[in-house]
Amino acid sequence: MTSRDRSIHRRASDDYRWEGVDELPYKEDDRALFKSITRQVLFSDPQMHGELRYFEVAPGGFSTLERHEHMHAVLILRGRGHCLVGDEVRSIETRDLITVPAMTWHQFRATKGEPLGFLCMVNAQRDKPQLPTADDLKRLKADPTIAAFLDPEG
Amino acid sequence: MTSRDRSIHRRASDDYRWEGVDELPYKEDDRALFKSITRQVLFSDPQMHGELRYFEVAPGGFSTLERHEHMHAVLILRGRGHCLVGDEVRSIETRDLITVPAMTWHQFRATKGEPLGFLCMVNAQRDKPQLPTADDLKRLKADPTIAAFLDPEG
């Protein structure tokens, strides 16, 4: 394979679906640890040490509540919402940068009105995410702000 | 330093300048290998194996014509223009993905009407770019399409 063969140009539709990129829908989750989120891997190559993924959360949906040793580098590409990083809940909007440090609980939630789309750069070699135990959730929800974030209908 | 200390949230102004991120203006270049481009490093961390940078080319400006062993993974964030990758000139628009393979000449040019902004993911450890020799330029310009791309006023 020559270098030219690996030259790739992909265009996106207006709804942020890139041609030639698989969209991986997430199953709905019994424990409500995530809801209505899809994933597209935009760049992944044996010669690159990082990967760039695009996640999109439907209005009212949210990403997985998780933590892991690897860092996340996030750029909000469309929409707005809130995120939990560690013990802080923040409002987020298009173009915001969010660094999620190692072993830090995090989740991204879309507003009800529009989808929330974000880029996430990670190391190509990384550990698997850890999900919260019942005790972890209890500890997180002891903070009223986090409890309201995790259960906005509650 | 606790993990929480490394949690970072940065907001951008409407003109894509991120708070707390240095904007590195490029000097103008005698050989006209680049023109009117700035750089902001959005994510760079010892724990991450990739870096994410934002380049912005003013209307009519262009990025450095260069090649190197490391790959580029590019996502157009704003505007439109044209790029040269290898021996192909392509029109580019917001949200396009462009993979620049190893040792492939490449350059990005903004249209006259608006800035062209793009994200570029690279390996944190990478080789220095190589600039074209007079012979390289001569070879590239032997292709009329590339010649017109490199010298649109010519």
Coordinates of C-alpha atoms in Angstrom, one line a residue:
Chain A
M1 CA 0.0 0.0 0.0
T2 CA 1.5 3.4 -1.0
S3 CA 1.1 6.4 1.2
R4 CA -1.4 7.8 -1.3
D5 CA -3.7 4.9 -0.8
R6 CA -4.2 5.9 2.8
S7 CA -5.1 9.4 1.9
I8 CA -8.7 9.7 3.0
H9 CA -11.3 12.5 2.7
R10 CA -14.7 12.1 4.3
R11 CA -17.6 14.5 4.2
A12 CA -20.3 14.8 6.9
S13 CA -24.0 15.2 6.4
D14 CA -25.8 18.1 8.1
D15 CA -26.6 15.8 11.0
Y16 CA -23.0 15.0 11.7
R17 CA -22.9 11.5 10.2
W18 CA -19.6 11.0 8.3
E19 CA -19.5 9.0 5.1
G20 CA -17.7 5.7 5.4
V21 CA -17.7 5.9 9.2
D22 CA -19.8 3.3 11.1
E23 CA -22.2 4.8 13.6
L24 CA -22.4 2.6 16.7
P25 CA -25.6 3.0 18.5
Y26 CA -25.5 2.2 22.2
K27 CA -28.1 -0.1 23.5
E28 CA -30.4 1.4 26.2
D29 CA -29.1 0.5 29.6
D30 CA -31.1 -1.2 32.4
R31 CA -29.2 0.7 35.1
A32 CA -29.7 4.0 33.3
L33 CA -26.0 4.6 33.2
F34 CA -26.3 5.9 29.7
K35 CA -29.2 6.9 27.3
S36 CA -29.6 7.7 23.6
I37 CA -25.9 8.1 22.6
T38 CA -24.2 7.1 19.4
R39 CA -20.5 6.9 18.5
Q40 CA -18.5 7.4 15.3
V41 CA -14.7 6.7 15.3
L42 CA -13.4 9.5 13.1
F43 CA -9.7 8.7 13.2
S44 CA -8.0 5.4 14.3
D45 CA -4.9 4.2 12.6
P46 CA -2.0 1.9 13.7
Q47 CA 0.4 4.8 13.0
M48 CA -1.5 7.2 15.4
H49 CA -1.1 7.0 19.1
G50 CA -4.4 8.8 19.7
E51 CA -8.0 8.2 18.5
L52 CA -10.6 10.8 17.8
R53 CA -14.2 9.8 18.3
Y54 CA -17.5 11.7 17.9
F55 CA -20.3 11.0 20.4
E56 CA -23.8 12.3 20.0
V57 CA -26.3 12.4 22.7
A58 CA -30.0 12.9 21.7
P59 CA -32.0 15.6 23.5
G60 CA -32.4 14.5 27.1
G61 CA -29.9 11.7 26.7
F62 CA -26.6 11.2 28.5
S63 CA -23.2 9.4 28.1
T64 CA -22.1 6.6 30.3
L65 CA -21.3 7.4 33.9
E66 CA -17.8 5.9 34.2
R67 CA -14.1 6.4 35.1
H68 CA -10.8 4.9 33.9
E69 CA -7.1 5.4 34.0
H70 CA -6.9 7.0 30.6
M71 CA -7.7 10.7 30.2
H72 CA -10.4 12.2 28.0
A73 CA -9.8 15.3 26.0
V74 CA -13.3 16.6 24.9
L75 CA -14.4 19.4 22.6
I76 CA -18.1 20.2 22.3
L77 CA -18.9 20.2 18.6
R78 CA -22.7 21.0 18.7
G79 CA -25.4 21.8 21.2
R80 CA -25.2 22.4 24.9
G81 CA -25.9 20.6 28.2
H82 CA -24.1 19.8 31.5
C83 CA -21.3 17.6 32.5
L84 CA -20.1 16.0 35.7
V85 CA -16.4 15.7 36.1
G86 CA -15.3 14.5 39.5
D87 CA -17.5 16.3 42.0
E88 CA -18.3 19.3 39.8
V89 CA -21.3 19.9 37.6
R90 CA -20.8 22.4 34.8
S91 CA -22.8 23.8 32.0
I92 CA -21.2 23.2 28.6
E93 CA -21.7 24.7 25.2
T94 CA -20.4 24.4 21.7
R95 CA -16.5 24.7 21.5
D96 CA -15.9 24.2 25.2
L97 CA -12.9 22.1 26.0
I98 CA -13.1 19.7 28.9
T99 CA -10.2 17.6 30.3
V100 CA -11.3 14.5 32.2
P101 CA -8.4 13.4 34.4
A102 CA -7.5 9.8 35.3
M103 CA -9.9 7.9 37.5
T104 CA -12.5 10.7 37.6
W105 CA -16.2 10.0 37.4
H106 CA -17.7 11.8 34.4
Q107 CA -20.9 12.0 32.4
F108 CA -22.2 14.3 29.6
R109 CA -25.9 15.2 29.4
A110 CA -27.7 17.0 26.5
T111 CA -30.3 19.7 27.1
K112 CA -33.9 18.7 26.1
G113 CA -34.0 20.9 23.1
E114 CA -31.1 19.7 20.9
P115 CA -28.5 17.0 20.5
L116 CA -25.2 17.4 22.2
G117 CA -22.2 16.3 20.0
F118 CA -18.7 16.1 21.2
L119 CA -15.2 15.0 20.0
C120 CA -13.2 12.9 22.4
M121 CA -9.5 12.2 22.0
V122 CA -8.1 9.2 23.8
N123 CA -4.9 7.1 23.8
A124 CA -5.2 4.3 21.3
Q125 CA -4.0 1.9 24.0
R126 CA -6.2 2.4 27.0
D127 CA -7.9 0.6 29.9
K128 CA -11.5 -0.4 30.0
P129 CA -14.0 2.0 31.7
Q130 CA -15.2 1.2 35.2
L131 CA -18.9 1.5 36.0
P132 CA -20.0 2.8 39.4
T133 CA -21.1 0.3 42.1
A134 CA -24.2 1.0 44.2
D135 CA -21.9 2.4 46.8
D136 CA -20.2 4.7 44.3
L137 CA -23.6 6.0 43.2
K138 CA -24.7 6.5 46.8
R139 CA -21.5 8.5 47.5
L140 CA -22.0 10.6 44.4
K141 CA -25.7 11.3 45.1
A142 CA -24.8 12.5 48.7
D143 CA -24.0 15.8 46.9
P144 CA -27.4 17.4 46.1
T145 CA -26.0 19.1 42.9
I146 CA -24.7 15.8 41.6
A147 CA -28.0 14.0 42.6
A148 CA -30.0 16.6 40.6
F149 CA -27.6 16.2 37.7
L150 CA -27.9 12.4 37.7
D151 CA -31.6 12.3 38.2
P152 CA -33.0 15.5 36.6
E153 CA -36.6 14.1 36.7
G154 CA -36.3 13.0 40.3
Chain B
M1 CA -1.6 17.1 42.7
T2 CA -5.0 15.4 42.9
S3 CA -6.9 14.4 39.8
R4 CA -9.4 17.1 40.4
D5 CA -6.6 19.7 40.1
R6 CA -6.1 18.6 36.5
S7 CA -9.8 19.0 35.6
I8 CA -9.9 21.8 33.1
H9 CA -12.8 23.5 31.4
R10 CA -12.1 26.2 28.8
R11 CA -14.6 28.2 26.9
A12 CA -14.0 29.8 23.4
S13 CA -15.0 33.2 22.2
D14 CA -17.1 33.5 19.0
D15 CA -14.0 33.8 17.0
Y16 CA -12.5 30.5 18.1
R17 CA -10.0 31.8 20.7
W18 CA -9.9 29.6 23.7
E19 CA -9.4 31.1 27.2
G20 CA -6.2 30.1 28.8
V21 CA -4.7 28.8 25.5
D22 CA -1.9 30.7 23.9
E23 CA -2.4 31.7 20.3
L24 CA 0.8 31.3 18.4
P25 CA 0.9 33.6 15.4
Y26 CA 3.1 32.4 12.6
K27 CA 5.5 34.9 11.1
E28 CA 5.0 35.7 7.5
D29 CA 7.4 33.6 5.3
D30 CA 9.8 34.9 2.7
R31 CA 9.4 31.8 0.6
A32 CA 5.6 32.0 0.8
L33 CA 5.4 28.5 2.2
F34 CA 2.7 29.7 4.6
K35 CA 0.6 32.8 5.1
S36 CA -1.7 34.3 7.8
I37 CA -2.1 31.2 10.0
T38 CA -2.3 30.9 13.8
R39 CA -2.1 27.9 16.1
Q40 CA -3.7 27.1 19.5
V41 CA -2.7 23.8 21.3
L42 CA -6.1 22.7 22.7
F43 CA -4.9 19.5 24.4
S44 CA -1.3 18.4 25.3
D45 CA -0.6 16.4 28.4
P46 CA 2.1 14.0 29.5
Q47 CA -0.5 11.3 30.0
M48 CA -1.9 11.6 26.4
H49 CA -0.1 10.1 23.5
G50 CA -1.8 12.5 21.0
E51 CA -2.1 16.2 20.8
L52 CA -5.0 18.3 19.5
R53 CA -4.3 21.6 17.9
Y54 CA -6.5 24.2 16.2
F55 CA -5.1 26.1 13.2
E56 CA -6.8 29.1 11.7
V57 CA -6.0 30.5 8.3
A58 CA -7.2 34.0 7.5
P59 CA -9.1 34.5 4.3
G60 CA -6.7 34.0 1.4
G61 CA -4.1 32.5 3.7
F62 CA -2.6 29.1 3.7
S63 CA -0.8 26.6 6.0
T64 CA 2.8 25.5 5.5
L65 CA 3.5 23.3 2.5
E66 CA 5.3 20.4 4.3
R67 CA 5.7 16.7 4.8
H68 CA 6.9 14.5 7.6
E69 CA 6.8 10.9 8.9
H70 CA 4.0 11.5 11.3
M71 CA 0.4 11.4 10.1
H72 CA -2.1 14.3 10.4
A73 CA -5.8 13.7 11.3
V74 CA -7.7 16.8 10.3
L75 CA -11.3 17.9 11.0
I76 CA -12.4 21.2 9.4
L77 CA -14.1 23.2 12.2
R78 CA -15.1 26.4 10.3
G79 CA -15.1 27.8 6.8
R80 CA -14.0 26.2 3.5
G81 CA -11.2 26.2 1.1
H82 CA -8.9 23.7 -0.7
C83 CA -6.2 21.3 0.3
L84 CA -3.4 19.6 -1.4
V85 CA -2.6 16.1 -0.1
G86 CA 0.0 14.2 -2.2
D87 CA -0.9 15.0 -5.8
E88 CA -4.6 15.7 -5.2
V89 CA -6.2 19.1 -4.8
R90 CA -9.6 18.9 -3.1
S91 CA -12.3 21.3 -2.0
I92 CA -12.9 21.2 1.7
E93 CA -15.7 22.4 3.9
T94 CA -16.8 22.4 7.6
R95 CA -16.8 18.9 9.2
D96 CA -14.7 17.3 6.5
L97 CA -12.2 14.7 7.7
I98 CA -8.8 14.6 6.0
T99 CA -6.1 12.0 6.7
V100 CA -2.6 13.1 5.6
P101 CA -0.4 10.0 5.4
A102 CA 3.3 9.8 6.2
M103 CA 5.7 11.7 4.0
T104 CA 3.0 13.3 1.9
W105 CA 3.1 16.9 0.8
H106 CA 0.1 18.8 2.1
Q107 CA -1.2 22.4 2.4
F108 CA -4.5 23.9 3.5
R109 CA -5.8 27.1 1.9
A110 CA -8.8 29.3 3.0
T111 CA -11.2 30.8 0.5
K112 CA -11.0 34.6 0.2
G113 CA -14.4 35.2 2.0
E114 CA -13.9 33.6 5.4
P115 CA -11.3 32.1 7.8
L116 CA -10.6 28.4 7.5
G117 CA -10.2 26.7 11.0
F118 CA -9.3 23.1 11.5
L119 CA -8.4 20.6 14.2
C120 CA -5.3 18.5 13.7
M121 CA -4.5 15.5 15.8
V122 CA -0.9 14.3 15.9
N123 CA 1.3 12.0 17.9
A124 CA 2.8 13.8 20.9
Q125 CA 6.2 12.4 19.9
R126 CA 6.8 13.1 16.2
D127 CA 9.4 14.2 13.7
K128 CA 9.9 17.7 12.5
P129 CA 8.3 18.8 9.2
Q130 CA 10.3 18.9 6.1
L131 CA 10.0 21.9 3.7
P132 CA 10.1 21.5 0.0
T133 CA 13.3 22.1 -1.9
A134 CA 13.3 24.1 -5.1
D135 CA 13.3 20.8 -7.0
D136 CA 10.3 19.5 -4.9
L137 CA 8.4 22.7 -5.8
K138 CA 9.3 22.3 -9.5
R139 CA 8.1 18.7 -9.5
L140 CA 4.8 19.6 -7.7
K141 CA 4.2 22.6 -10.1
A142 CA 4.6 20.4 -13.1
D143 CA 1.0 19.4 -12.5
P144 CA -1.1 22.3 -13.7
T145 CA -3.8 21.7 -11.0
I146 CA -1.2 21.8 -8.2
A147 CA 0.5 24.8 -9.8
A148 CA -2.8 26.7 -9.8
F149 CA -3.4 25.6 -6.2
L150 CA 0.0 26.8 -5.0
D151 CA -0.2 30.1 -6.9
P152 CA -3.8 31.1 -7.3
E153 CA -2.9 34.6 -8.3
G154 CA -0.4 33.4 -10.9

